Amino acid sequence: WTSQPDLLRSEVKIAFLLLQCLESAMAYGGKVAFVVTDGRWRITGKANKLKIDTAIWEVLANPKAATEITAALVQFPLVAEAILARGFRLRTTLNESEIQLEF
């Protein structure tokens, strides 16, 4: 975790919800890094193997997506709403071994 000492609570809430999103894709372990520079957040999850359900990740880009949300995945619509409420834009990059989230 690399950031300034004082962070806005609403931004940290988004970061921890995104961590939970990463956790769902990193079922086999991995590493997560948080970097905050000039108010911009970059969260990176790296693993040898990721388990990405593209339908649920679509909820981050489109909170109205017709995706069934179970209790184990509630962080996806919650973080989408929090990002909209703050007026942020989330950039998501997914590949075989890495997920990058920026807002």
PDB file of C-alpha atoms in Angstrom:
ATOM      1  CA  TRP A   1       0.000   0.000   0.000  1.00  0.00           C
ATOM      2  CA  THR A   2       1.577   3.277  -1.138  1.00  0.00           C
ATOM      3  CA  SER A   3      -0.281   6.546  -0.535  1.00  0.00           C
ATOM      4  CA  GLN A   4      -0.333   9.873   1.201  1.00  0.00           C
ATOM      5  CA  PRO A   5      -0.988   9.645   4.959  1.00  0.00           C
ATOM      6  CA  ASP A   6      -4.482  11.169   4.791  1.00  0.00           C
ATOM      7  CA  LEU A   7      -7.041   9.550   2.528  1.00  0.00           C
ATOM      8  CA  LEU A   8     -10.745  10.235   2.099  1.00  0.00           C
ATOM      9  CA  ARG A   9     -12.903   7.624   3.795  1.00  0.00           C
ATOM     10  CA  SER A  10     -15.136   7.309   0.720  1.00  0.00           C
ATOM     11  CA  GLU A  11     -12.117   6.500  -1.469  1.00  0.00           C
ATOM     12  CA  VAL A  12     -10.763   3.921   0.970  1.00  0.00           C
ATOM     13  CA  LYS A  13     -14.227   2.319   1.043  1.00  0.00           C
ATOM     14  CA  ILE A  14     -14.107   1.984  -2.760  1.00  0.00           C
ATOM     15  CA  ALA A  15     -10.579   0.545  -2.570  1.00  0.00           C
ATOM     16  CA  PHE A  16     -11.611  -2.127  -0.053  1.00  0.00           C
ATOM     17  CA  LEU A  17     -14.716  -3.054  -2.047  1.00  0.00           C
ATOM     18  CA  LEU A  18     -12.479  -3.437  -5.106  1.00  0.00           C
ATOM     19  CA  LEU A  19     -10.170  -5.625  -3.015  1.00  0.00           C
ATOM     20  CA  GLN A  20     -13.138  -7.896  -2.370  1.00  0.00           C
ATOM     21  CA  CYS A  21     -13.824  -7.975  -6.115  1.00  0.00           C
ATOM     22  CA  LEU A  22     -10.214  -9.018  -6.699  1.00  0.00           C
ATOM     23  CA  GLU A  23     -10.540 -11.688  -4.027  1.00  0.00           C
ATOM     24  CA  SER A  24     -13.351 -13.327  -6.003  1.00  0.00           C
ATOM     25  CA  ALA A  25     -11.077 -13.620  -9.052  1.00  0.00           C
ATOM     26  CA  MET A  26      -7.963 -14.659  -7.126  1.00  0.00           C
ATOM     27  CA  ALA A  27      -9.337 -17.915  -5.735  1.00  0.00           C
ATOM     28  CA  TYR A  28      -5.899 -19.543  -5.973  1.00  0.00           C
ATOM     29  CA  GLY A  29      -3.973 -16.745  -4.251  1.00  0.00           C
ATOM     30  CA  GLY A  30      -1.828 -13.935  -5.584  1.00  0.00           C
ATOM     31  CA  LYS A  31      -0.626 -10.464  -4.701  1.00  0.00           C
ATOM     32  CA  VAL A  32      -2.445  -7.138  -4.579  1.00  0.00           C
ATOM     33  CA  ALA A  33      -0.840  -3.694  -4.673  1.00  0.00           C
ATOM     34  CA  PHE A  34      -2.432  -0.324  -3.950  1.00  0.00           C
ATOM     35  CA  VAL A  35      -0.826   2.873  -5.222  1.00  0.00           C
ATOM     36  CA  VAL A  36      -2.319   6.340  -4.766  1.00  0.00           C
ATOM     37  CA  THR A  37      -0.612   9.179  -6.599  1.00  0.00           C
ATOM     38  CA  ASP A  38      -2.040  12.701  -6.831  1.00  0.00           C
ATOM     39  CA  GLY A  39      -5.508  11.461  -5.897  1.00  0.00           C
ATOM     40  CA  ARG A  40      -5.528   8.684  -8.524  1.00  0.00           C
ATOM     41  CA  TRP A  41      -5.839   5.100  -7.303  1.00  0.00           C
ATOM     42  CA  ARG A  42      -4.341   2.072  -9.048  1.00  0.00           C
ATOM     43  CA  ILE A  43      -5.068  -1.362  -7.603  1.00  0.00           C
ATOM     44  CA  THR A  44      -3.340  -4.329  -9.215  1.00  0.00           C
ATOM     45  CA  GLY A  45      -3.992  -7.993  -8.551  1.00  0.00           C
ATOM     46  CA  LYS A  46      -1.527 -10.538  -9.942  1.00  0.00           C
ATOM     47  CA  ALA A  47      -1.831 -14.304  -9.828  1.00  0.00           C
ATOM     48  CA  ASN A  48      -0.635 -17.336 -11.745  1.00  0.00           C
ATOM     49  CA  LYS A  49      -4.264 -18.231 -12.365  1.00  0.00           C
ATOM     50  CA  LEU A  50      -7.367 -16.031 -12.210  1.00  0.00           C
ATOM     51  CA  LYS A  51     -11.018 -17.085 -12.083  1.00  0.00           C
ATOM     52  CA  ILE A  52     -12.805 -14.252 -13.890  1.00  0.00           C
ATOM     53  CA  ASP A  53     -16.568 -14.315 -14.375  1.00  0.00           C
ATOM     54  CA  THR A  54     -16.926 -11.657 -17.088  1.00  0.00           C
ATOM     55  CA  ALA A  55     -20.660 -11.242 -16.446  1.00  0.00           C
ATOM     56  CA  ILE A  56     -20.092 -10.144 -12.848  1.00  0.00           C
ATOM     57  CA  TRP A  57     -17.175  -7.874 -13.796  1.00  0.00           C
ATOM     58  CA  GLU A  58     -19.519  -6.213 -16.326  1.00  0.00           C
ATOM     59  CA  VAL A  59     -21.473  -4.866 -13.338  1.00  0.00           C
ATOM     60  CA  LEU A  60     -18.543  -2.512 -12.600  1.00  0.00           C
ATOM     61  CA  ALA A  61     -18.928  -0.894 -16.016  1.00  0.00           C
ATOM     62  CA  ASN A  62     -22.711  -1.168 -16.147  1.00  0.00           C
ATOM     63  CA  PRO A  63     -24.431  -1.285 -12.732  1.00  0.00           C
ATOM     64  CA  LYS A  64     -27.749  -2.033 -14.495  1.00  0.00           C
ATOM     65  CA  ALA A  65     -26.345  -5.177 -16.172  1.00  0.00           C
ATOM     66  CA  ALA A  66     -28.708  -8.134 -16.034  1.00  0.00           C
ATOM     67  CA  THR A  67     -26.442 -10.262 -13.861  1.00  0.00           C
ATOM     68  CA  GLU A  68     -27.625 -12.333 -10.927  1.00  0.00           C
ATOM     69  CA  ILE A  69     -26.004 -11.022  -7.749  1.00  0.00           C
ATOM     70  CA  THR A  70     -25.577 -13.481  -4.905  1.00  0.00           C
ATOM     71  CA  ALA A  71     -24.577 -12.554  -1.351  1.00  0.00           C
ATOM     72  CA  ALA A  72     -20.990 -13.579  -2.129  1.00  0.00           C
ATOM     73  CA  LEU A  73     -20.827 -11.023  -4.966  1.00  0.00           C
ATOM     74  CA  VAL A  74     -22.616  -8.049  -3.435  1.00  0.00           C
ATOM     75  CA  GLN A  75     -19.380  -6.014  -3.503  1.00  0.00           C
ATOM     76  CA  PHE A  76     -19.664  -5.566  -7.286  1.00  0.00           C
ATOM     77  CA  PRO A  77     -22.881  -3.500  -7.346  1.00  0.00           C
ATOM     78  CA  LEU A  78     -21.891  -1.760  -4.093  1.00  0.00           C
ATOM     79  CA  VAL A  79     -18.605  -0.522  -5.532  1.00  0.00           C
ATOM     80  CA  ALA A  80     -20.287   0.460  -8.821  1.00  0.00           C
ATOM     81  CA  GLU A  81     -22.755   2.626  -6.865  1.00  0.00           C
ATOM     82  CA  ALA A  82     -19.994   4.138  -4.708  1.00  0.00           C
ATOM     83  CA  ILE A  83     -17.962   5.059  -7.787  1.00  0.00           C
ATOM     84  CA  LEU A  84     -20.973   6.718  -9.413  1.00  0.00           C
ATOM     85  CA  ALA A  85     -21.825   8.581  -6.203  1.00  0.00           C
ATOM     86  CA  ARG A  86     -18.304  10.064  -6.073  1.00  0.00           C
ATOM     87  CA  GLY A  87     -18.362  10.939  -9.771  1.00  0.00           C
ATOM     88  CA  PHE A  88     -15.360   8.737 -10.477  1.00  0.00           C
ATOM     89  CA  ARG A  89     -14.728   6.693 -13.570  1.00  0.00           C
ATOM     90  CA  LEU A  90     -13.369   3.173 -13.094  1.00  0.00           C
ATOM     91  CA  ARG A  91     -10.959   1.750 -15.637  1.00  0.00           C
ATOM     92  CA  THR A  92     -10.724  -2.038 -15.533  1.00  0.00           C
ATOM     93  CA  THR A  93      -8.149  -4.133 -17.361  1.00  0.00           C
ATOM     94  CA  LEU A  94      -8.439  -7.918 -17.144  1.00  0.00           C
ATOM     95  CA  ASN A  95      -6.099 -10.533 -18.578  1.00  0.00           C
ATOM     96  CA  GLU A  96      -5.001 -14.096 -17.767  1.00  0.00           C
ATOM     97  CA  SER A  97      -2.756 -13.225 -14.814  1.00  0.00           C
ATOM     98  CA  GLU A  98      -3.466  -9.610 -13.861  1.00  0.00           C
ATOM     99  CA  ILE A  99      -6.333  -7.265 -13.066  1.00  0.00           C
ATOM    100  CA  GLN A 100      -5.774  -3.515 -12.960  1.00  0.00           C
ATOM    101  CA  LEU A 101      -8.348  -1.172 -11.491  1.00  0.00           C
ATOM    102  CA  GLU A 102      -7.938   2.596 -11.651  1.00  0.00           C
ATOM    103  CA  PHE A 103     -10.144   5.432 -10.450  1.00  0.00           C
TER     104      PHE A 103
END
